[in-house]
Short mmCIF file of C-alpha atoms in Angstrom, two decimals:
data_model
loop_
_atom_site.label_atom_id
_atom_site.label_comp_id
_atom_site.label_asym_id
_atom_site.label_seq_id
_atom_site.Cartn_x
_atom_site.Cartn_y
_atom_site.Cartn_z
CA VAL A 92 4.00 -45.10 33.20
CA ILE A 93 2.49 -45.84 29.79
CA HIS A 94 3.55 -49.33 28.87
CA ILE A 95 3.09 -49.80 25.05
CA ARG A 96 3.89 -52.63 23.49
CA ASP A 97 2.23 -51.91 19.83
CA LYS A 98 6.03 -50.90 18.43
CA SER A 99 4.67 -47.95 15.82
CA ALA A 100 3.03 -46.45 18.52
CA ALA A 101 6.24 -46.52 20.56
CA ALA A 102 7.54 -45.05 17.48
CA THR A 103 5.11 -42.68 17.29
CA LEU A 104 5.39 -41.39 20.99
CA ARG A 105 9.29 -40.90 20.60
CA ARG A 106 8.61 -38.92 17.80
CA ILE A 107 6.09 -37.14 19.56
CA ARG A 108 7.99 -36.75 22.79
CA ALA A 109 11.39 -35.75 20.62
CA VAL A 110 9.65 -32.53 19.05
CA THR A 111 7.54 -31.78 21.99
CA ASP A 112 9.84 -31.73 24.45
CA ALA A 113 9.94 -29.29 27.11
CA ALA A 114 13.65 -28.24 27.68
CA LEU A 115 13.23 -27.15 23.63
CA SER A 116 11.96 -23.99 25.27
CA SER A 117 14.75 -23.19 27.40
CA LEU A 118 16.78 -22.55 24.15
CA ASP A 119 16.98 -19.20 22.28
CA LEU A 120 14.94 -19.09 18.91
CA ASP A 121 17.59 -19.80 16.43
CA ALA A 122 19.34 -22.78 18.68
CA LEU A 123 15.32 -23.93 18.95
CA LEU A 124 14.78 -24.03 15.46
CA VAL A 125 17.82 -26.10 14.58
CA GLU A 126 17.30 -28.11 17.26
CA LEU A 127 13.97 -29.12 16.18
CA LEU A 128 15.24 -29.25 12.79
CA GLU A 129 17.86 -31.92 13.80
CA ARG A 130 15.41 -33.92 16.02
CA THR A 131 13.17 -34.14 12.30
CA ARG A 132 15.87 -35.05 10.38
CA GLU A 133 17.29 -37.79 12.89
CA LEU A 134 13.60 -39.14 13.04
CA LEU A 135 12.55 -39.68 9.04
CA SER A 136 16.13 -39.80 8.08
CA VAL A 137 16.19 -37.23 5.99
CA ASP A 138 19.22 -35.56 4.62
CA THR A 139 17.87 -31.69 5.16
CA ALA A 140 15.84 -29.86 6.90
CA ALA A 141 14.82 -26.62 6.74
CA ILE A 142 12.68 -23.42 7.63
CA LEU A 143 11.65 -20.10 5.42
CA LEU A 144 9.60 -17.92 7.04
CA VAL A 145 7.03 -15.48 5.57
CA ASP A 146 8.73 -11.90 5.47
CA PRO A 147 7.58 -8.66 6.49
CA THR A 148 6.34 -8.19 3.66
CA GLY A 149 3.94 -10.83 2.92
CA GLN A 150 5.34 -11.57 -0.73
CA ASP A 151 8.66 -13.28 0.23
CA LEU A 152 9.48 -16.35 1.97
CA VAL A 153 12.98 -16.52 3.38
CA ALA A 154 15.33 -18.85 4.80
CA THR A 155 15.55 -18.73 8.25
CA ALA A 156 16.91 -22.27 9.61
CA ALA A 157 18.52 -25.09 8.44
CA SER A 158 20.45 -28.50 9.42
CA GLY A 159 22.10 -30.25 6.62
CA LEU A 160 21.90 -27.11 3.78
CA GLU A 161 23.23 -24.87 6.16
CA GLU A 162 23.38 -22.92 2.73
CA GLU A 163 20.48 -21.82 2.22
CA ILE A 164 20.54 -19.13 4.82
CA ARG A 165 24.61 -18.44 3.94
CA LEU A 166 22.95 -17.27 0.61
CA GLY A 167 20.50 -15.30 2.24
CA LEU A 168 17.68 -17.74 -0.22
CA ARG A 169 14.57 -15.94 -0.77
CA VAL A 170 11.29 -17.01 -2.28
CA PRO A 171 8.01 -15.78 -3.80
CA ILE A 172 5.18 -16.77 -2.33
CA GLY A 173 3.48 -19.09 -5.30
CA HIS A 174 6.42 -20.01 -6.34
CA GLY A 175 8.42 -22.74 -6.36
CA PHE A 176 7.98 -25.94 -4.04
CA THR A 177 8.52 -23.91 -0.92
CA GLY A 178 6.29 -20.65 -2.69
CA ARG A 179 3.53 -23.27 -3.08
CA ILE A 180 2.93 -25.04 0.61
CA ALA A 181 2.91 -20.93 1.74
CA ALA A 182 0.29 -19.65 -0.68
CA THR A 183 -2.02 -22.66 -0.94
CA GLY A 184 -2.02 -23.68 3.00
CA ASN A 185 -1.25 -27.49 1.93
CA ALA A 186 1.10 -29.99 2.36
CA ILE A 187 3.08 -30.97 -0.92
CA THR A 188 6.08 -33.62 -1.67
CA ILE A 189 7.71 -34.16 -4.96
CA ASP A 190 9.10 -36.82 -6.28
CA HIS A 191 11.84 -35.28 -8.63
CA VAL A 192 13.60 -32.02 -7.54
CA ASP A 193 14.71 -29.28 -10.87
CA THR A 194 13.50 -26.56 -12.26
CA ASP A 195 10.01 -26.95 -12.81
CA THR A 196 9.46 -28.08 -9.21
CA VAL A 197 11.88 -25.77 -7.25
CA ALA A 198 12.60 -22.30 -7.31
CA SER A 199 16.23 -22.95 -5.38
CA HIS A 200 18.79 -23.94 -7.23
CA THR A 201 20.65 -24.55 -3.99
CA LEU A 202 18.28 -27.72 -3.66
CA ILE A 203 18.91 -28.92 -7.38
CA ASP A 204 22.58 -28.64 -7.12
CA LYS A 205 22.95 -30.82 -4.08
CA LYS A 206 20.92 -33.33 -6.31
CA LEU A 207 17.97 -33.96 -3.32
CA ALA A 208 15.65 -37.14 -5.35
CA VAL A 209 12.35 -36.10 -2.90
CA MET A 210 10.67 -33.27 -1.30
CA ALA A 211 8.28 -32.95 1.58
CA GLY A 212 6.91 -29.35 3.33
CA VAL A 213 4.58 -28.31 5.14
CA PRO A 214 3.08 -25.14 5.99
CA MET A 215 3.51 -23.24 9.67
CA PHE A 216 0.17 -21.28 10.78
CA ASP A 217 -0.53 -18.56 13.24
CA GLY A 218 -4.31 -19.42 13.75
CA ARG A 219 -5.55 -19.06 9.84
CA ARG A 220 -2.14 -17.07 8.77
CA VAL A 221 0.87 -18.78 6.97
CA ILE A 222 3.20 -17.48 8.12
CA GLY A 223 6.68 -19.89 6.98
CA VAL A 224 7.39 -23.61 5.41
CA LEU A 225 8.99 -26.67 6.90
CA HIS A 226 10.23 -28.73 4.72
CA VAL A 227 12.80 -31.57 4.46
CA GLY A 228 14.63 -33.32 1.70
CA SER A 229 16.62 -36.70 0.81
CA LEU A 230 18.92 -37.77 -1.60
CA ALA A 231 17.78 -41.30 -1.57
CA PRO A 232 14.63 -41.99 -3.65
CA ARG A 233 11.75 -43.08 -0.73
CA LEU A 234 8.25 -42.21 -0.32
CA PHE A 235 6.83 -39.94 2.33
CA THR A 236 4.00 -41.21 4.38
CA ALA A 237 1.18 -39.96 5.66
CA ASP A 238 2.87 -40.23 9.39
CA ASP A 239 5.71 -38.62 7.98
CA LEU A 240 3.40 -35.58 7.44
CA ASP A 241 2.09 -35.68 10.62
CA LEU A 242 4.89 -35.72 11.95
CA LEU A 243 6.37 -32.56 9.86
CA ARG A 244 3.32 -31.17 10.90
CA LEU A 245 3.73 -30.87 14.42
CA VAL A 246 7.45 -30.09 14.50
CA ALA A 247 5.97 -27.01 12.30
CA ASP A 248 3.01 -26.09 14.74
CA ARG A 249 5.96 -25.96 17.46
CA ALA A 250 8.52 -24.26 16.04
CA ALA A 251 5.78 -21.61 14.37
CA MET A 252 4.88 -21.03 18.30
CA ALA A 253 8.62 -20.00 19.65
CA THR A 254 8.86 -17.80 16.16
CA GLN A 255 5.16 -16.17 16.30
CA ALA A 256 5.44 -15.37 20.20
CA ARG A 257 8.88 -13.96 18.89
CA LEU A 258 8.05 -12.26 15.79
CA SER A 259 5.05 -10.41 18.18
CA SER A 260 7.35 -9.04 20.92
CA THR A 261 9.62 -7.62 18.46
CA GLU A 262 7.89 -6.47 15.67
CA ARG A 263 5.39 -5.06 18.21
CA ALA A 264 8.32 -2.86 20.26
CA ALA A 265 9.15 -2.25 15.89
CA THR A 266 6.15 -1.24 14.83
CA LEU A 267 6.04 1.08 18.48
CA ALA A 268 8.70 2.56 17.84
CA LEU A 269 7.61 3.93 15.13
CA GLN A 270 4.03 4.44 15.45
CA ARG A 271 5.41 7.26 18.70
CA SER A 272 7.57 8.55 16.63
CA LEU A 273 5.24 9.99 13.90
CA LEU A 274 2.64 10.35 16.29
CA PRO A 275 3.43 12.99 18.70
CA ALA A 276 2.20 13.00 22.44
CA ARG A 277 2.14 16.74 22.23
CA LEU A 278 1.35 18.21 19.31
CA HIS A 279 2.40 21.85 17.47
CA GLU A 280 0.78 24.41 19.11
CA ILE A 281 -0.98 26.54 17.39
CA PRO A 282 -2.23 30.42 18.70
CA GLY A 283 -6.29 30.03 19.47
CA LEU A 284 -6.26 25.95 18.71
CA ASP A 285 -6.28 24.29 21.95
CA VAL A 286 -5.66 20.67 20.52
CA ALA A 287 -5.45 16.77 22.01
CA ALA A 288 -4.45 13.79 20.82
CA ARG A 289 -4.67 10.06 22.25
CA TYR A 290 -3.69 6.64 20.79
CA VAL A 291 -4.28 3.55 21.99
CA PRO A 292 -2.64 0.45 20.48
CA GLY A 293 -5.04 -2.92 19.98
CA ALA A 294 -4.88 -5.91 22.35
CA GLU A 295 -5.42 -8.50 20.07
CA ILE A 296 -4.28 -7.38 16.11
CA GLY A 297 -1.60 -5.31 17.36
CA VAL A 298 -0.81 -1.85 16.58
CA GLY A 299 -1.80 -0.67 12.99
CA GLY A 300 -1.74 2.30 10.95
CA ASP A 301 -3.61 4.85 11.91
CA TRP A 302 -2.25 8.57 12.56
CA TYR A 303 -2.83 11.56 12.78
CA ASP A 304 -0.95 15.14 11.94
CA LEU A 305 -1.80 19.32 12.55
CA PHE A 306 0.37 21.40 11.36
CA ASP A 307 -0.24 25.05 9.85
CA LEU A 308 0.09 26.28 6.67
CA PRO A 309 2.25 29.67 5.08
CA SER A 310 -0.65 30.48 3.59
CA GLY A 311 -2.22 31.02 7.27
CA HIS A 312 -4.78 27.86 7.10
CA VAL A 313 -4.75 24.78 9.61
CA GLY A 314 -4.28 21.44 8.43
CA VAL A 315 -5.57 18.41 9.90
CA VAL A 316 -5.86 14.85 9.51
CA ILE A 317 -6.69 11.18 10.75
CA GLY A 318 -6.73 8.28 8.82
CA ASP A 319 -6.36 4.48 9.12
CA VAL A 320 -4.16 2.21 6.41
CA ALA A 321 -5.77 -1.38 6.31
CA GLY A 322 -3.88 -4.21 7.75
CA ASN A 323 -1.44 -3.38 10.74
CA GLY A 324 2.45 -4.78 11.62
CA LEU A 325 5.38 -2.76 10.74
CA GLN A 326 4.49 -2.81 7.31
CA ALA A 327 1.44 -0.78 7.76
CA ALA A 328 3.14 1.47 9.63
CA VAL A 329 6.07 1.80 7.21
CA VAL A 330 3.12 2.58 4.43
CA MET A 331 1.56 4.85 7.06
CA GLY A 332 4.63 6.79 7.47
CA ARG A 333 5.19 7.66 3.59
CA ILE A 334 1.32 8.63 3.38
CA ARG A 335 1.71 10.90 6.21
CA SER A 336 4.47 12.96 4.39
CA ALA A 337 3.18 12.87 1.04
CA LEU A 338 -0.06 14.01 2.40
CA ARG A 339 1.96 17.17 4.17
CA ALA A 340 3.75 17.90 0.66
CA TYR A 341 0.68 18.38 -1.31
CA ALA A 342 -1.25 20.47 1.15
CA LEU A 343 1.83 23.02 1.18
CA GLU A 344 0.38 23.51 -2.63
CA THR A 345 -3.26 23.77 -2.35
CA ASP A 346 -5.61 24.72 0.41
CA ASP A 347 -8.78 22.82 -0.68
CA PRO A 348 -8.68 19.33 1.02
CA ALA A 349 -10.56 17.30 -1.82
CA ASP A 350 -7.67 18.04 -3.88
CA VAL A 351 -4.85 17.07 -1.50
CA LEU A 352 -6.69 13.78 -1.28
CA ALA A 353 -7.32 13.45 -5.01
CA ARG A 354 -3.55 14.02 -5.34
CA LEU A 355 -2.52 12.00 -2.41
CA ASP A 356 -4.78 9.17 -3.89
CA ARG A 357 -2.93 9.13 -7.25
CA LYS A 358 0.30 8.56 -5.31
CA VAL A 359 -1.21 6.11 -3.19
CA GLN A 360 -2.86 4.13 -6.65
CA ARG A 361 0.82 4.08 -8.11
CA PHE A 362 3.31 3.31 -5.69
CA GLU A 363 1.33 2.22 -2.62
CA SER A 364 -1.10 -0.11 -4.57
CA GLY A 365 -3.06 -2.84 -1.93
CA ALA A 366 -2.91 -0.20 0.79
CA MET A 367 -6.84 0.41 1.48
CA THR A 368 -6.57 4.33 3.13
CA THR A 369 -9.16 5.90 4.65
CA ALA A 370 -8.53 9.74 5.63
CA CYS A 371 -10.53 12.48 6.87
CA TYR A 372 -8.90 15.82 6.05
CA ALA A 373 -9.59 18.90 6.53
CA VAL A 374 -8.68 22.81 5.89
CA ILE A 375 -9.52 25.77 9.26
CA ALA A 376 -9.61 29.09 7.17
CA PRO A 377 -6.88 31.74 8.77
CA ASP A 378 -9.92 33.08 10.84
CA HIS A 379 -10.60 30.09 12.58
CA ARG A 380 -14.52 30.33 11.40
CA THR A 381 -14.41 27.48 8.86
CA ILE A 382 -13.04 24.76 7.89
CA ALA A 383 -12.93 22.15 4.94
CA VAL A 384 -14.04 18.36 5.24
CA SER A 385 -13.32 15.85 2.71
CA SER A 386 -13.50 12.48 3.89
CA ALA A 387 -11.58 9.21 1.70
CA GLY A 388 -13.51 6.80 3.30
CA HIS A 389 -13.37 8.00 6.97
CA PRO A 390 -15.61 7.86 9.65
CA PRO A 391 -17.45 11.51 10.50
CA PRO A 392 -15.57 14.08 12.60
CA LEU A 393 -17.68 15.43 15.23
CA ARG A 394 -18.54 18.67 16.59
CA VAL A 395 -18.49 19.37 20.13
CA THR A 396 -20.36 22.99 21.05
CA ALA A 397 -22.32 24.79 24.10
CA SER A 398 -25.73 23.53 22.57
CA GLY A 399 -25.09 20.28 22.16
CA SER A 400 -22.96 17.88 19.93
CA TRP A 401 -23.41 16.14 16.56
CA VAL A 402 -22.38 14.89 13.49
CA LEU A 403 -20.81 16.59 10.67
CA ARG A 404 -22.22 15.58 7.48
CA VAL A 405 -19.92 15.27 5.56
CA ARG A 406 -20.01 12.68 2.51
CA PRO A 407 -17.36 9.88 2.46
CA ASP A 408 -15.22 9.51 -1.30
CA PRO A 409 -14.12 6.28 -1.34
CA PRO A 410 -10.79 4.93 0.60
CA LEU A 411 -7.64 5.96 -1.03
CA GLY A 412 -5.88 3.54 -3.08
CA ALA A 413 -9.81 1.94 -3.85
CA PHE A 414 -10.91 3.48 -7.34
CA SER A 415 -9.63 5.13 -9.79
CA GLU A 416 -11.29 8.09 -11.83
CA VAL A 417 -13.02 9.50 -8.43
CA THR A 418 -14.25 12.25 -7.85
CA ARG A 419 -13.67 14.31 -4.23
CA VAL A 420 -15.59 17.25 -2.99
CA ALA A 421 -15.23 19.09 0.18
CA THR A 422 -17.80 20.47 2.61
CA VAL A 423 -17.52 23.58 4.39
CA PHE A 424 -18.65 23.56 7.78
CA GLU A 425 -19.16 27.17 10.17
CA VAL A 426 -17.31 26.81 13.45
CA GLY A 427 -18.28 28.82 16.65
CA ARG A 428 -15.69 29.99 19.40
CA GLY A 429 -15.53 27.62 21.93
CA ASP A 430 -16.59 24.44 19.15
CA ALA A 431 -14.54 21.92 19.08
CA LEU A 432 -13.97 19.48 16.30
CA VAL A 433 -13.34 15.45 16.85
CA PHE A 434 -11.00 13.07 14.90
CA TYR A 435 -11.11 9.72 15.24
CA THR A 436 -10.70 6.28 13.65
CA ASP A 437 -12.54 3.17 13.34
CA GLY A 438 -12.12 1.69 16.12
CA LEU A 439 -13.52 3.65 18.24
CA VAL A 440 -17.04 3.05 16.86
CA GLU A 441 -16.89 -1.04 15.96
CA GLN A 442 -19.19 -3.74 17.43
CA ARG A 443 -19.85 -6.79 17.00
CA ASP A 444 -24.13 -6.35 16.27
CA ARG A 445 -23.89 -2.95 16.00
CA SER A 446 -24.26 -0.11 13.04
CA ILE A 447 -21.27 1.89 13.01
CA VAL A 448 -23.77 4.78 12.51
CA ASP A 449 -25.27 3.75 15.38
CA CYS A 450 -22.20 3.64 17.25
CA ILE A 451 -21.11 7.16 16.23
CA ASP A 452 -24.34 9.05 16.74
CA GLU A 453 -23.80 7.42 20.49
CA LEU A 454 -20.43 8.45 20.88
CA ALA A 455 -21.03 12.06 20.13
CA ARG A 456 -23.73 12.04 22.47
CA THR A 457 -21.17 11.45 25.53
CA LEU A 458 -18.28 13.76 24.49
CA PRO A 459 -18.33 16.71 26.54
CA HIS A 460 -18.41 20.26 25.52
CA GLU A 461 -14.89 21.02 27.63
CA SER A 462 -11.17 21.51 27.09
CA ALA A 463 -9.34 19.46 24.03
CA GLU A 464 -7.63 16.89 26.22
CA ARG A 465 -10.41 16.23 28.28
CA ILE A 466 -12.65 15.44 25.73
CA CYS A 467 -9.78 12.83 24.48
CA GLY A 468 -10.01 11.51 27.62
CA GLN A 469 -13.80 11.13 27.48
CA ALA A 470 -13.93 9.57 23.67
CA ILE A 471 -10.69 6.86 25.04
CA ALA A 472 -12.74 6.38 28.13
CA ARG A 473 -15.96 5.25 26.29
CA LEU A 474 -13.68 1.25 25.19
CA GLY A 475 -14.15 1.01 29.16
CA GLN A 476 -11.75 -1.77 31.00
CA GLN A 477 -11.73 -3.54 27.95
CA GLN A 478 -8.49 -2.22 25.53
CA ALA A 479 -9.86 -2.81 22.32
CA SER A 480 -8.66 -5.47 19.49
CA ASP A 481 -8.08 -2.83 17.18
CA ASP A 482 -5.80 0.79 17.88
CA VAL A 483 -7.35 3.61 17.93
CA ALA A 484 -6.49 7.26 17.68
CA VAL A 485 -8.51 10.38 18.78
CA LEU A 486 -7.47 13.73 17.58
CA THR A 487 -9.25 17.15 19.23
CA VAL A 488 -9.15 20.74 18.03
CA ARG A 489 -10.86 23.10 20.14
CA VAL A 490 -11.38 27.04 18.34
CA ASP A 491 -10.46 29.35 21.45
CA ARG A 492 -10.57 31.85 18.94
CA VAL B 152 -15.66 -20.78 14.40
CA ALA B 153 -15.65 -17.11 13.80
CA LEU B 154 -16.26 -16.68 10.08
CA THR B 155 -18.28 -19.83 7.75
CA ILE B 156 -17.78 -19.14 4.30
CA SER B 157 -20.12 -21.64 1.20
CA THR B 158 -19.88 -21.07 -2.08
CA ASP B 159 -22.81 -22.18 -4.59
CA VAL B 160 -21.82 -22.56 -8.67
CA ASP B 161 -24.88 -22.13 -10.85
CA GLY B 162 -23.33 -22.20 -14.69
CA ALA B 163 -21.72 -18.69 -15.04
CA LEU B 164 -23.21 -17.17 -11.85
CA VAL B 165 -20.91 -18.17 -8.20
CA VAL B 166 -22.83 -16.79 -5.05
CA ILE B 167 -20.54 -16.86 -2.05
CA HIS B 168 -22.63 -16.83 1.56
CA ALA B 169 -20.38 -15.23 4.48
CA ALA B 170 -21.90 -16.04 7.72
CA GLY B 171 -19.82 -14.25 11.08
CA ASP B 172 -17.36 -12.15 11.51
CA ILE B 173 -14.76 -10.62 8.51
CA ASP B 174 -12.30 -9.20 10.60
CA TYR B 175 -8.74 -9.14 10.73
CA SER B 176 -8.41 -13.07 11.19
CA THR B 177 -10.61 -14.34 8.75
CA ALA B 178 -9.95 -11.83 5.89
CA ASP B 179 -7.75 -13.77 4.58
CA ALA B 180 -9.65 -16.92 4.61
CA TRP B 181 -12.67 -14.17 2.83
CA GLU B 182 -10.25 -13.10 0.17
CA HIS B 183 -9.02 -16.78 -0.56
CA ALA B 184 -12.36 -17.78 -1.57
CA ILE B 185 -13.46 -14.93 -4.06
CA THR B 186 -9.59 -15.20 -5.52
CA ALA B 187 -10.89 -19.13 -6.26
CA ALA B 188 -14.12 -17.52 -7.57
CA LEU B 189 -12.51 -15.19 -9.92
CA GLY B 190 -10.10 -17.94 -10.78
CA ASP B 191 -12.78 -19.94 -12.56
CA THR B 192 -13.19 -18.93 -15.83
CA THR B 193 -16.02 -19.75 -16.42
CA ALA B 194 -17.75 -17.57 -14.33
CA SER B 195 -19.11 -14.44 -15.22
CA ALA B 196 -20.85 -13.23 -12.07
CA VAL B 197 -19.75 -13.39 -8.64
CA LEU B 198 -22.39 -11.95 -6.30
CA LEU B 199 -21.20 -11.72 -2.18
CA ASP B 200 -24.32 -12.56 0.11
CA LEU B 201 -23.35 -10.80 3.86
CA ASN B 202 -26.69 -11.32 5.25
CA ALA B 203 -25.42 -13.07 7.84
CA VAL B 204 -21.77 -11.02 7.99
CA THR B 205 -22.14 -9.56 12.04
CA VAL B 206 -18.97 -7.68 11.63
CA LEU B 207 -17.03 -6.18 8.81
CA ASP B 208 -13.49 -4.31 9.46
CA SER B 209 -11.77 -2.29 7.72
CA THR B 210 -9.08 -5.72 6.56
CA GLY B 211 -12.87 -7.46 5.22
CA ILE B 212 -13.44 -3.76 3.23
CA SER B 213 -10.11 -3.86 2.21
CA ALA B 214 -10.00 -7.34 0.47
CA LEU B 215 -13.36 -6.72 -1.03
CA VAL B 216 -12.24 -3.77 -2.90
CA ARG B 217 -9.27 -5.24 -3.61
CA GLN B 218 -10.84 -8.58 -5.24
CA GLN B 219 -13.31 -6.41 -7.39
CA ARG B 220 -10.46 -4.12 -8.90
CA ARG B 221 -9.44 -8.06 -9.96
CA ALA B 222 -13.02 -8.79 -10.73
CA ARG B 223 -13.34 -5.48 -13.19
CA ALA B 224 -9.61 -6.52 -14.77
CA ALA B 225 -10.93 -10.02 -15.76
CA ASP B 226 -14.59 -8.47 -17.00
CA VAL B 227 -16.46 -10.12 -14.12
CA ASP B 228 -19.34 -8.41 -12.36
CA LEU B 229 -18.51 -9.04 -8.70
CA ARG B 230 -20.88 -7.57 -6.09
CA VAL B 231 -22.26 -7.56 -3.18
CA ILE B 232 -25.75 -8.46 -2.27
CA ARG B 233 -28.27 -9.25 0.69
CA ALA B 234 -26.41 -7.02 2.86
CA ASN B 235 -28.18 -6.38 6.24
CA THR B 236 -28.56 -2.86 8.24
CA ALA B 237 -24.82 -2.80 9.70
CA VAL B 238 -22.88 -4.04 6.45
CA ARG B 239 -24.19 -1.35 4.09
CA HIS B 240 -24.10 1.10 7.21
CA VAL B 241 -20.32 0.39 6.98
CA LEU B 242 -19.77 0.03 3.29
CA GLU B 243 -21.63 3.41 2.43
CA LEU B 244 -19.02 5.27 5.61
CA THR B 245 -16.16 4.66 3.68
CA GLY B 246 -17.43 5.13 0.28
CA VAL B 247 -17.12 2.12 -1.68
CA TRP B 248 -20.80 0.74 -1.36
CA ASP B 249 -21.95 2.37 -4.63
CA TYR B 250 -18.86 0.83 -6.45
CA LEU B 251 -19.22 -2.70 -4.51
CA SER B 252 -23.66 -2.89 -5.33
CA GLY B 253 -22.70 -2.18 -8.95
CA MET B 254 -24.61 0.87 -8.68
CA THR B 255 -21.41 3.03 -10.16
CA ARG B 256 -19.50 1.42 -12.74
CA SER B 257 -15.47 2.82 -12.05
CA ASN B 258 -12.48 2.56 -13.97
CA GLY B 259 -10.57 1.18 -11.34
#
């Protein structure tokens, strides 16, 4: 038993206990957040307390839990990050207090209409990333002390931990479901080609925007693509889905892979700005004797033959969505019977303190000249026992005739 | 600390030194440092010293490209300097080396 004589120290301890109470863990997330907010209101003697979370687009805060001012939730309040009181807390990652509440300082009319006099808010973090904002408000003028802000930070940490645990499990499940629907384990069968693909979701940073696709075209050509939308989570997977369909549409218009990527780039610049995407698109001729390859900043494909394996010398043009007015080229390679072409994403060849070029050369050397399925398996096995932090996709096309 | 960022300002020249990993977990802090330098209206050039960078993943490259578009719009010269071999290789392979090292002017 700890005896605390100092009254303020005892009060501090009481405050900490109130918001770190292990019993809170047994509540579901919504109930836990409301309970935390109610305890916070009581401890600080404030009239309202609310939590807003960053939505999956990363552009807005959405009111998620409140105590005292539940209208915010009912009205589905959204605040753009960077705007108003809560928006600035999310943008800067700093605690902010305001001593007058009007259209100059806050974005929510609910807060103004309630005639709040003062407000204080702190960011909620997941590591260094802001995932939300906790704020409190009082109808009577008052000062928020450094101790009050410390308590808010403690509550924000507790709320962030609980929120993150749920977000990551539900978002990961949704993203994985979307990704699985877009990345068929069994690809479309094309006579004369032996095709296999593997996708391994990342451990640390979760599921991302990796994709692959293979389709035959009316001209008798076969389109093969692999790509990676930067970022991860549901948002990256949704953007990936749109880019994947757009590429299929452009592939129907021209058999020149550089032309397809140039068209796709214009679309990405216009409608998916900010989402840098690397992609390698290859078109196999109807007789399967040549392949034309164009790369938008994507690691080069490998060629596995009976006499050895090597990296295809493809010029990497800039990623999709990176720069405007880019010249794109396609390089044509001959393909022998039995040759396999291996496409992959960077998660397979990223190692700390090692050049990606060395990792790619090493990957090429380790691939056996076998079936597409076994080549994919060997490539993935290279990752070893540890699950990779980034997600990894591999697609192999072996030309049998 | 996975990534250490320090900024030197010398008149209109800003140099941002990065040491460590620029990846998913640090890309936001990295992009924020560049945004802050570009927000300084007196800066005419922002140089990114990547000599001590040990990992540069696609999230980090994406942040670089995004900020370079902003810099060009604001007529600020933003470029990578002192890239080590691994950093140079990954930027070359991503097709952005010429743009980020100042060898190509783009309209983007």
